[in-house]
PDB file of C-alpha atoms in Angstrom:
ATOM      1  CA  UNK A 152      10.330  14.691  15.198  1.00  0.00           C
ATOM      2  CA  UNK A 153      12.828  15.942  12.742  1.00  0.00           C
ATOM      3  CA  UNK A 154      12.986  18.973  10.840  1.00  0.00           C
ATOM      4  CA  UNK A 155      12.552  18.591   7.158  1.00  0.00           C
ATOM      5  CA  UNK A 156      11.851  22.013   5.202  1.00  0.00           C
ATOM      6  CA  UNK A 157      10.529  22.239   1.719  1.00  0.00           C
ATOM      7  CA  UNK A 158      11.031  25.609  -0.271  1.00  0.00           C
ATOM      8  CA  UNK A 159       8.895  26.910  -2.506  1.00  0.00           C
ATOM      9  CA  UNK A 160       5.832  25.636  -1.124  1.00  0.00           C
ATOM     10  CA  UNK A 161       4.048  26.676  -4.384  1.00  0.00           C
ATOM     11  CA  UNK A 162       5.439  27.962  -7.832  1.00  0.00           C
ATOM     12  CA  UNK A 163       3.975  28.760 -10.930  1.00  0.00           C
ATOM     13  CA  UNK A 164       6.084  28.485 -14.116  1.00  0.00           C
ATOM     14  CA  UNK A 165       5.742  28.899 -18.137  1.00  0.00           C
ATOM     15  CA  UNK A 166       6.495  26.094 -20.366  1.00  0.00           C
ATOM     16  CA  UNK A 167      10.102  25.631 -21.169  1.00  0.00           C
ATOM     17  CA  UNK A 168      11.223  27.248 -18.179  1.00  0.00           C
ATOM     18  CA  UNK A 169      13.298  25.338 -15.045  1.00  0.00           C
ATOM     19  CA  UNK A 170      12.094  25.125 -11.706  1.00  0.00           C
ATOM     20  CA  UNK A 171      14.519  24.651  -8.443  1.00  0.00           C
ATOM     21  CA  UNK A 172      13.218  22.999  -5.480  1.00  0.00           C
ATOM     22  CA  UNK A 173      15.001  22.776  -2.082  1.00  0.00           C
ATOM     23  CA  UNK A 174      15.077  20.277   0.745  1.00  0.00           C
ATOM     24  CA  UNK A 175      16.750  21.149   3.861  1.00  0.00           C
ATOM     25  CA  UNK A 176      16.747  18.820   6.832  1.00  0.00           C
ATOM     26  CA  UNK A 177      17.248  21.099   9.672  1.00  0.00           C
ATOM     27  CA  UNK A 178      18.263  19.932  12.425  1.00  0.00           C
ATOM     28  CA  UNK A 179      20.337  16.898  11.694  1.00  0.00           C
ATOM     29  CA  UNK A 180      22.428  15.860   8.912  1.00  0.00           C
ATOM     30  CA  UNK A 181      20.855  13.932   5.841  1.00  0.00           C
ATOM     31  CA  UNK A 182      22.740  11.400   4.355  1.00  0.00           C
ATOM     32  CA  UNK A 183      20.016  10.161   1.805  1.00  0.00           C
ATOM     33  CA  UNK A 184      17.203  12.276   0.506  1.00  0.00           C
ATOM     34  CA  UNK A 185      14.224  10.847  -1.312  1.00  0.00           C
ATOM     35  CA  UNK A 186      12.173  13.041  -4.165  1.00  0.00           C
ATOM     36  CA  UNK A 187       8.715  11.699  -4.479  1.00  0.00           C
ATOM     37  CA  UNK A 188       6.024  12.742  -6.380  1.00  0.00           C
ATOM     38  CA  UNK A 189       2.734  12.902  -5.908  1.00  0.00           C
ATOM     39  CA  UNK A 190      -0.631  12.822  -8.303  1.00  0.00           C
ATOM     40  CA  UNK A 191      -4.493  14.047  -6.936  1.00  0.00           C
ATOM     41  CA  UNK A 192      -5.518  11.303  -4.627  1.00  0.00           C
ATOM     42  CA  UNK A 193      -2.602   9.130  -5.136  1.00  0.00           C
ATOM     43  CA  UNK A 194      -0.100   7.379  -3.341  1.00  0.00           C
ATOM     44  CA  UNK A 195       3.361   9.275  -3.302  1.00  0.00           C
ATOM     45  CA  UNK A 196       5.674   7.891  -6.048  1.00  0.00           C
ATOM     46  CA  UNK A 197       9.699   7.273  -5.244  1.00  0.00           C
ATOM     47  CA  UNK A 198      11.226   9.591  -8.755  1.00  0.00           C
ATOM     48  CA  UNK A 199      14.862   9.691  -7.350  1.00  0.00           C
ATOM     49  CA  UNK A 200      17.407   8.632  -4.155  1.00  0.00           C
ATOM     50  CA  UNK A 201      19.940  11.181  -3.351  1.00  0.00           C
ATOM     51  CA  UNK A 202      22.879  10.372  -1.316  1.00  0.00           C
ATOM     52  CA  UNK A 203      25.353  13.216  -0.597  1.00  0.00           C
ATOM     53  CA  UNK A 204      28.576  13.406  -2.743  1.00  0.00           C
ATOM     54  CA  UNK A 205      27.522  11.159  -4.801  1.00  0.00           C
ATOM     55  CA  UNK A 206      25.110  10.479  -7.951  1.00  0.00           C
ATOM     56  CA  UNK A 207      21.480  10.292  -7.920  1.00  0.00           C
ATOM     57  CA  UNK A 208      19.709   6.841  -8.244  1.00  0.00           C
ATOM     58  CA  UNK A 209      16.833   7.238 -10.304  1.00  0.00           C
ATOM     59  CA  UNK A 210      13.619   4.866 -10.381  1.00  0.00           C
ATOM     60  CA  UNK A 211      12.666   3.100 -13.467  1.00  0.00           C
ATOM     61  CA  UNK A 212      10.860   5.377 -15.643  1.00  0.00           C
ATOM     62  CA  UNK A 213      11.763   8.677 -14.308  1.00  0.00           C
ATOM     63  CA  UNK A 214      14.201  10.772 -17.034  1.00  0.00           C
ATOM     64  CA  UNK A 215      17.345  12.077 -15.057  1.00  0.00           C
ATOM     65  CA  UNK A 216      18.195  15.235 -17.464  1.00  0.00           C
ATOM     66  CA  UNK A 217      14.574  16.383 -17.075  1.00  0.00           C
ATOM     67  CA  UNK A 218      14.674  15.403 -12.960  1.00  0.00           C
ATOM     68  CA  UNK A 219      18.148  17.274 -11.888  1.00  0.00           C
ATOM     69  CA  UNK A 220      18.827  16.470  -8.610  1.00  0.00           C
ATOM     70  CA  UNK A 221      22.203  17.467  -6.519  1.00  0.00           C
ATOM     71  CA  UNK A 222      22.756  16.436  -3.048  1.00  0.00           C
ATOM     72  CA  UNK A 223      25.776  18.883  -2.320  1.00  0.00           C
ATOM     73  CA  UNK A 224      25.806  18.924   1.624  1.00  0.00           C
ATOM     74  CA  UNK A 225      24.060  16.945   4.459  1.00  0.00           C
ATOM     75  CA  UNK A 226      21.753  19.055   4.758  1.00  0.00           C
ATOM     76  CA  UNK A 227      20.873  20.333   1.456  1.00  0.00           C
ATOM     77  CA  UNK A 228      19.029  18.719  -1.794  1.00  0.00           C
ATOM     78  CA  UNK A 229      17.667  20.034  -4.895  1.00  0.00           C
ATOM     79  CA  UNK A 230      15.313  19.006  -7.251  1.00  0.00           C
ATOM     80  CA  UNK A 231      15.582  21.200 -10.780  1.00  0.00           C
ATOM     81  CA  UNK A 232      12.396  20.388 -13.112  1.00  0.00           C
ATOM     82  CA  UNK A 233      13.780  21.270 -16.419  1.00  0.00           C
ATOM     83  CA  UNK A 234      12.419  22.261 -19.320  1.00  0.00           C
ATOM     84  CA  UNK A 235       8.603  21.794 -17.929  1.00  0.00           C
ATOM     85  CA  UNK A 236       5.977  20.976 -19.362  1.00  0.00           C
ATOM     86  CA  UNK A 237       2.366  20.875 -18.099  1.00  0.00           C
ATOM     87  CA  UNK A 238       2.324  17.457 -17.625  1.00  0.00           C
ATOM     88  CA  UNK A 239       5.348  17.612 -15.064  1.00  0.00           C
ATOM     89  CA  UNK A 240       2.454  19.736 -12.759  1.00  0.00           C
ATOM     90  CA  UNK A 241       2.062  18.016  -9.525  1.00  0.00           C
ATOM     91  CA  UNK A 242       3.065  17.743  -5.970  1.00  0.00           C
ATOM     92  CA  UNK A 243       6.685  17.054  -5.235  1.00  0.00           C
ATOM     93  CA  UNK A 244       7.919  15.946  -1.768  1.00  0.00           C
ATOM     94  CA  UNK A 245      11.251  15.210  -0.514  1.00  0.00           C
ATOM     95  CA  UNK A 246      12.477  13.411   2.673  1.00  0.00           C
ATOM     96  CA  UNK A 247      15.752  13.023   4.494  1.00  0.00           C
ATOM     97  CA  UNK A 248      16.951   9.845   6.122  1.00  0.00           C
ATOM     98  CA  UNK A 249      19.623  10.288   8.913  1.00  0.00           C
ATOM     99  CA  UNK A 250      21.384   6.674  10.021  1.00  0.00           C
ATOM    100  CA  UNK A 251      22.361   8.570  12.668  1.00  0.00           C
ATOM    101  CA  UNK A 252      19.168   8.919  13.964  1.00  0.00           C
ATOM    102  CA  UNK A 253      17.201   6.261  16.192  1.00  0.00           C
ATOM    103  CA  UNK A 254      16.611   3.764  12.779  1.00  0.00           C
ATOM    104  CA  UNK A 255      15.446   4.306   9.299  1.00  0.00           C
ATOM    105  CA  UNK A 256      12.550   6.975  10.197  1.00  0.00           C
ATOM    106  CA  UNK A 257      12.230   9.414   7.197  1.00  0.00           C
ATOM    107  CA  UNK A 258      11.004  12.888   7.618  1.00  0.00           C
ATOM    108  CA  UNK A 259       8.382  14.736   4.537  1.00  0.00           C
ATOM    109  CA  UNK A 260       8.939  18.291   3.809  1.00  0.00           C
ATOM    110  CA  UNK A 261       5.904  20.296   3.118  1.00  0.00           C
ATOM    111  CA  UNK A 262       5.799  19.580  -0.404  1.00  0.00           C
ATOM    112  CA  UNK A 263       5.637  21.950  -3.567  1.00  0.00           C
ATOM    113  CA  UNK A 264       3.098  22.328  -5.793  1.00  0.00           C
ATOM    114  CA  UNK A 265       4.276  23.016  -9.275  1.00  0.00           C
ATOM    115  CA  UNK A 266       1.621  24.427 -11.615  1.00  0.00           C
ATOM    116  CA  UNK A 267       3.026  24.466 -15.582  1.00  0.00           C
ATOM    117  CA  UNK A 268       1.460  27.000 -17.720  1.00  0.00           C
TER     118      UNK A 268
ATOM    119  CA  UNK B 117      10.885  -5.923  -4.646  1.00  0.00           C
ATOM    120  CA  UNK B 118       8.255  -4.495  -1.982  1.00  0.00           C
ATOM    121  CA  UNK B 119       5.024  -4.551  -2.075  1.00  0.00           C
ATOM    122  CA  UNK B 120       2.343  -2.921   0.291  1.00  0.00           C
ATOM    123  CA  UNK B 121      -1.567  -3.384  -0.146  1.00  0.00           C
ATOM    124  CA  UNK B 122      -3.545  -0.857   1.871  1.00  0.00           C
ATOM    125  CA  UNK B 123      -6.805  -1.462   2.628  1.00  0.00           C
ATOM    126  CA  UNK B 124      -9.578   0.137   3.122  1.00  0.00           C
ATOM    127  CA  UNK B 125      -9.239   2.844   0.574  1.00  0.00           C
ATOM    128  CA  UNK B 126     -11.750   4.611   2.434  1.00  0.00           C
ATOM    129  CA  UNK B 127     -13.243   4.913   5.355  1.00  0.00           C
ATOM    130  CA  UNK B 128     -15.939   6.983   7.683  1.00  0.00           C
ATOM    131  CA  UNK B 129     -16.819   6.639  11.430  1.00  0.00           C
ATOM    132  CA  UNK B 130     -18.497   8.327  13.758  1.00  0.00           C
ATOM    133  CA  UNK B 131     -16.523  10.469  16.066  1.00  0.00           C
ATOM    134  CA  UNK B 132     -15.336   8.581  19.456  1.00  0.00           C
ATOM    135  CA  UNK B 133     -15.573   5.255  17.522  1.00  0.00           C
ATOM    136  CA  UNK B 134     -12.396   3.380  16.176  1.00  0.00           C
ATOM    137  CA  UNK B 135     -11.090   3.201  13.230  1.00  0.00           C
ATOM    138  CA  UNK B 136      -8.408   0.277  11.809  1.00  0.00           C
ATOM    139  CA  UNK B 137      -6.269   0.431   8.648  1.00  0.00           C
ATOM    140  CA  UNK B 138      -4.669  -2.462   7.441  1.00  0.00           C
ATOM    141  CA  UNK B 139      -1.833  -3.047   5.279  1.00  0.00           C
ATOM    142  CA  UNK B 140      -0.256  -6.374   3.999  1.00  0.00           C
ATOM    143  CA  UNK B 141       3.880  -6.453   2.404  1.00  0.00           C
ATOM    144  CA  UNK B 142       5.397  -9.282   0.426  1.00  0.00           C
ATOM    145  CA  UNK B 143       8.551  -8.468   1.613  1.00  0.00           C
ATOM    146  CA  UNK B 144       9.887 -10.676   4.992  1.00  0.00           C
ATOM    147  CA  UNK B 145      13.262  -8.770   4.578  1.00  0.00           C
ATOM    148  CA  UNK B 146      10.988  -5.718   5.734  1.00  0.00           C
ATOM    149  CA  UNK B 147      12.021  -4.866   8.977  1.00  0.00           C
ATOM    150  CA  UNK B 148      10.672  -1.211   9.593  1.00  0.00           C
ATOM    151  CA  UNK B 149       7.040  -0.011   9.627  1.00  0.00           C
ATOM    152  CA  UNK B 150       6.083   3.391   9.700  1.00  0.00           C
ATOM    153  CA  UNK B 151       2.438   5.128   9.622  1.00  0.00           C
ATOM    154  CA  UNK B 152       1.878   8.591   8.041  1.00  0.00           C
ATOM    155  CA  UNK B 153      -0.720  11.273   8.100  1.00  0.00           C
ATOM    156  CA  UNK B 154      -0.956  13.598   5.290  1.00  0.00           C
ATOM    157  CA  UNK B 155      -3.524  16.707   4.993  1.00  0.00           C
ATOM    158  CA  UNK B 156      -4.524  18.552   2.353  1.00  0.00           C
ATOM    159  CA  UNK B 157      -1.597  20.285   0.719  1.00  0.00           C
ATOM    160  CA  UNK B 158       0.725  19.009   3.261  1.00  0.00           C
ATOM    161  CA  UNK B 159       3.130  16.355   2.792  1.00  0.00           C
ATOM    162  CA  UNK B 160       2.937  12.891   5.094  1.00  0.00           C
ATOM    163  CA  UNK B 161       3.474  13.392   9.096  1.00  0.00           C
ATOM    164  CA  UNK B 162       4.966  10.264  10.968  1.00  0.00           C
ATOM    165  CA  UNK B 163       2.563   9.499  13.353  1.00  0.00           C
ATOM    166  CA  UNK B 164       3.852   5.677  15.003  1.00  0.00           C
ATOM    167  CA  UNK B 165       5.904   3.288  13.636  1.00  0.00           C
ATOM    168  CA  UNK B 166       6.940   0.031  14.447  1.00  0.00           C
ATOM    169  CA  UNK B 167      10.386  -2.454  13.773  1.00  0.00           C
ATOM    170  CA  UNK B 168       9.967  -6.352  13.312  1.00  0.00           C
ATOM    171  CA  UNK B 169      11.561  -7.117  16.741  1.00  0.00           C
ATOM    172  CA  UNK B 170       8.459  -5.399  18.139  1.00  0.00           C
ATOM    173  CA  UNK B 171       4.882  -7.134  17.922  1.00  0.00           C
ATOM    174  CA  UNK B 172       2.737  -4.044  19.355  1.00  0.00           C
ATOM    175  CA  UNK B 173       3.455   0.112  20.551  1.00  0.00           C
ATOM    176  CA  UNK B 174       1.255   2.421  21.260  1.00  0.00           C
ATOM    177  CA  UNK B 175       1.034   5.731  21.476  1.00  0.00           C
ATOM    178  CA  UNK B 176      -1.994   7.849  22.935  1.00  0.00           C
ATOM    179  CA  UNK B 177      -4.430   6.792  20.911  1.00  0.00           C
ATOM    180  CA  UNK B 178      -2.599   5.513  18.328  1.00  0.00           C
ATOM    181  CA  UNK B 179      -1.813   1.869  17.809  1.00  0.00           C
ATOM    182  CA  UNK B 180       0.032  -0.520  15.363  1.00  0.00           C
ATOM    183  CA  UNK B 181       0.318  -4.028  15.619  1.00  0.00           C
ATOM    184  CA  UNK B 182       2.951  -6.321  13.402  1.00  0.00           C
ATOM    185  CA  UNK B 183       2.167 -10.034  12.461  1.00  0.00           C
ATOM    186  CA  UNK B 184       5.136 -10.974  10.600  1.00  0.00           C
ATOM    187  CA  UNK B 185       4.543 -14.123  10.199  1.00  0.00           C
ATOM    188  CA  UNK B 186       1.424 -13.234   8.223  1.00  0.00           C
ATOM    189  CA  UNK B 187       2.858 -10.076   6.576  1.00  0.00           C
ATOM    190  CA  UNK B 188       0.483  -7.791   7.844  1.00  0.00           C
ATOM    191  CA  UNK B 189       0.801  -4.995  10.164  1.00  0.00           C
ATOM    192  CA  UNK B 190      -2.649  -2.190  11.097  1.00  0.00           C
ATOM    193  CA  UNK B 191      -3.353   1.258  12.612  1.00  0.00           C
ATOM    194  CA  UNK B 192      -5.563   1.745  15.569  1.00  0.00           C
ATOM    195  CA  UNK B 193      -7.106   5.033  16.136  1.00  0.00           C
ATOM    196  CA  UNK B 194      -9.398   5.031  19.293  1.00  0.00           C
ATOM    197  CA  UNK B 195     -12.090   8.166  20.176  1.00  0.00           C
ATOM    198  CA  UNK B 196     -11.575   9.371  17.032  1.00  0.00           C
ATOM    199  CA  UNK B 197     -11.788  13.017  16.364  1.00  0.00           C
ATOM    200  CA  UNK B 198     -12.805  15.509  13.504  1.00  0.00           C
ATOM    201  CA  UNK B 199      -9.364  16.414  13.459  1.00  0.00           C
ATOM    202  CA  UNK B 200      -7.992  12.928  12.704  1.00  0.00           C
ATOM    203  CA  UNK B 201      -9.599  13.250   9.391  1.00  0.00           C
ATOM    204  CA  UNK B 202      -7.157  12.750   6.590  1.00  0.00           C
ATOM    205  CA  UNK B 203      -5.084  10.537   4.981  1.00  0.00           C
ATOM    206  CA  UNK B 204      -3.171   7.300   6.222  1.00  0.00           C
ATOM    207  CA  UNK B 205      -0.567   5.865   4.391  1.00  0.00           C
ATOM    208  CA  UNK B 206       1.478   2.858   5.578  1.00  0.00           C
ATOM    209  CA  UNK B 207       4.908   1.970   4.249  1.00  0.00           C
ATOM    210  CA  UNK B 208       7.640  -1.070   4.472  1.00  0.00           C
ATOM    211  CA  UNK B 209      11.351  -1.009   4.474  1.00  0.00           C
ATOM    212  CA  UNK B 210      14.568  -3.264   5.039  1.00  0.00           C
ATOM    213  CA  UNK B 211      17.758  -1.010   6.451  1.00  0.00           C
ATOM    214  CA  UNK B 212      18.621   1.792   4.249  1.00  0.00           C
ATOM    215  CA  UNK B 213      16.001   0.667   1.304  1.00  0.00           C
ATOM    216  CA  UNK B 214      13.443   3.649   0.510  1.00  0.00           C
ATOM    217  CA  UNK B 215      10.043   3.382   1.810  1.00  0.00           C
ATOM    218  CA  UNK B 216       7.404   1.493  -0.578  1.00  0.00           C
ATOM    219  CA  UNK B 217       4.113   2.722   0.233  1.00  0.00           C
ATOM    220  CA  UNK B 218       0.613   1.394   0.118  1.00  0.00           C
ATOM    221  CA  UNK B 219      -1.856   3.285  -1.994  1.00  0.00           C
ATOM    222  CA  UNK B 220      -3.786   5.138   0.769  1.00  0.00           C
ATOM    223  CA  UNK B 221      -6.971   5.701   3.323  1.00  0.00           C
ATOM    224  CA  UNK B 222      -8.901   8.285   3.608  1.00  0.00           C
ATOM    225  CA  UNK B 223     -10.478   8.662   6.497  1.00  0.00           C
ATOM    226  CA  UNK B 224     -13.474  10.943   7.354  1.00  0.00           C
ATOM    227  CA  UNK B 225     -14.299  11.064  11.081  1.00  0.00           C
ATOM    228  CA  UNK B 226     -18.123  12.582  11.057  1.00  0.00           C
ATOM    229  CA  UNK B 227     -18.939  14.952  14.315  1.00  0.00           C
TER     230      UNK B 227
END
């Protein structure tokens, strides 16, 4: 399957402080990006779709100046956590779409595990 | 919009016996199926998936079947293994729509 890498894998931050996350599909081009996030022993929640060039769409629910997320090249997305707080700690995945692709499959990235303090 | 009931939410077999997860979606504009695996720490691994024009595929040991006229579509996992331990999640889609998932199964294969 397709490449879909995740970076950090794990971060540690201090309240009030902003925290990038990439998402790098890496061997083909990604014209939509998903951010999900995930709680302990939950199903993974949809927080944002990212198409390139263009604004995010955000789900219902999720604030867009705290969730920054900029989909400058095909195979680049970033998710910036600002301000956090330690309720923003959990398990954030990302996945690229390619139409290009064989259909609508949608690769995970490893996920990051952001720990507030 | 979408929605996907997974059920069980649990579930533990003996290794080399079968295991079935089954999901239902309210959807019928859902064309596109997929299965995932996700370990500890890990995010979700496509393991099979199946498209609406397609009633059955297997792969190894891996299975899914689609009943659209019934909404429902299930994972097959024959001689399980310790290492299939983990947990499933089904999803739905139509075209470029993000996936909706179903809530979840973990399953615990016992040596």
């Amino acid at each position: 399957g397709a490449v879909v890498s995740q970076h950090p894998s794990r971060v540690i931050c201090k309240s009030g402080t902003s925290v990038k996350i990439e998402c790098r599909s890496l061997d083909f081009q990604a014209t939509t990006m998903f951010w999900y996030r995930q709680f302990p022993k939950q199903s993974l929640m949809l927080m944002a779709t990212s198409n390139e060039g263009s604004k995010a769409t955000y789900e219902q629910g999720v604030e867009k100046d705290k969730f920054l997320i900029n989909h400058a090249s095909l195979t680049l997305s970033t998710l910036t956590v600002t301000s956090a707080h330690p309720e923003d700690s959990s398990f954030y995945i990302c996945s690229a779409r390619s139409p290009y692709r064989a259909g609508t499959e949608a690769f995970f990235g490893q996920g990051t595990r952001l720990t507030v303090v | 919009g979408e929605n996907v009931e997974q059920h069980p939410s649990t579930l533990s077999v003996q290794e080399g016996d079968s295991a079935v997860i089954k999901c239902t979606y309210s959807d019928s504009a859902s064309n596109y199926f997929p299965w995932y695996k996700q370990e500890l720490g890990k995010g979700p691994q496509l393991i099979i998936d199946i498209r609406s024009n397609v009633g059955e595929k297997k792969d190894q040991r891996i299975a899914v079947t689609l009943n659209k006229t019934a909404k429902h579509f299930s994972l097959h996992i024959t001689e399980t293994q310790p290492e299939d331990s983990a947990v499933y999640f089904c999803a739905a889609s139509s075209g470029n729509t993000p996936l909706v998932f179903g809530k979840g199964t973990r399953l615990s294969v016992i040596a």
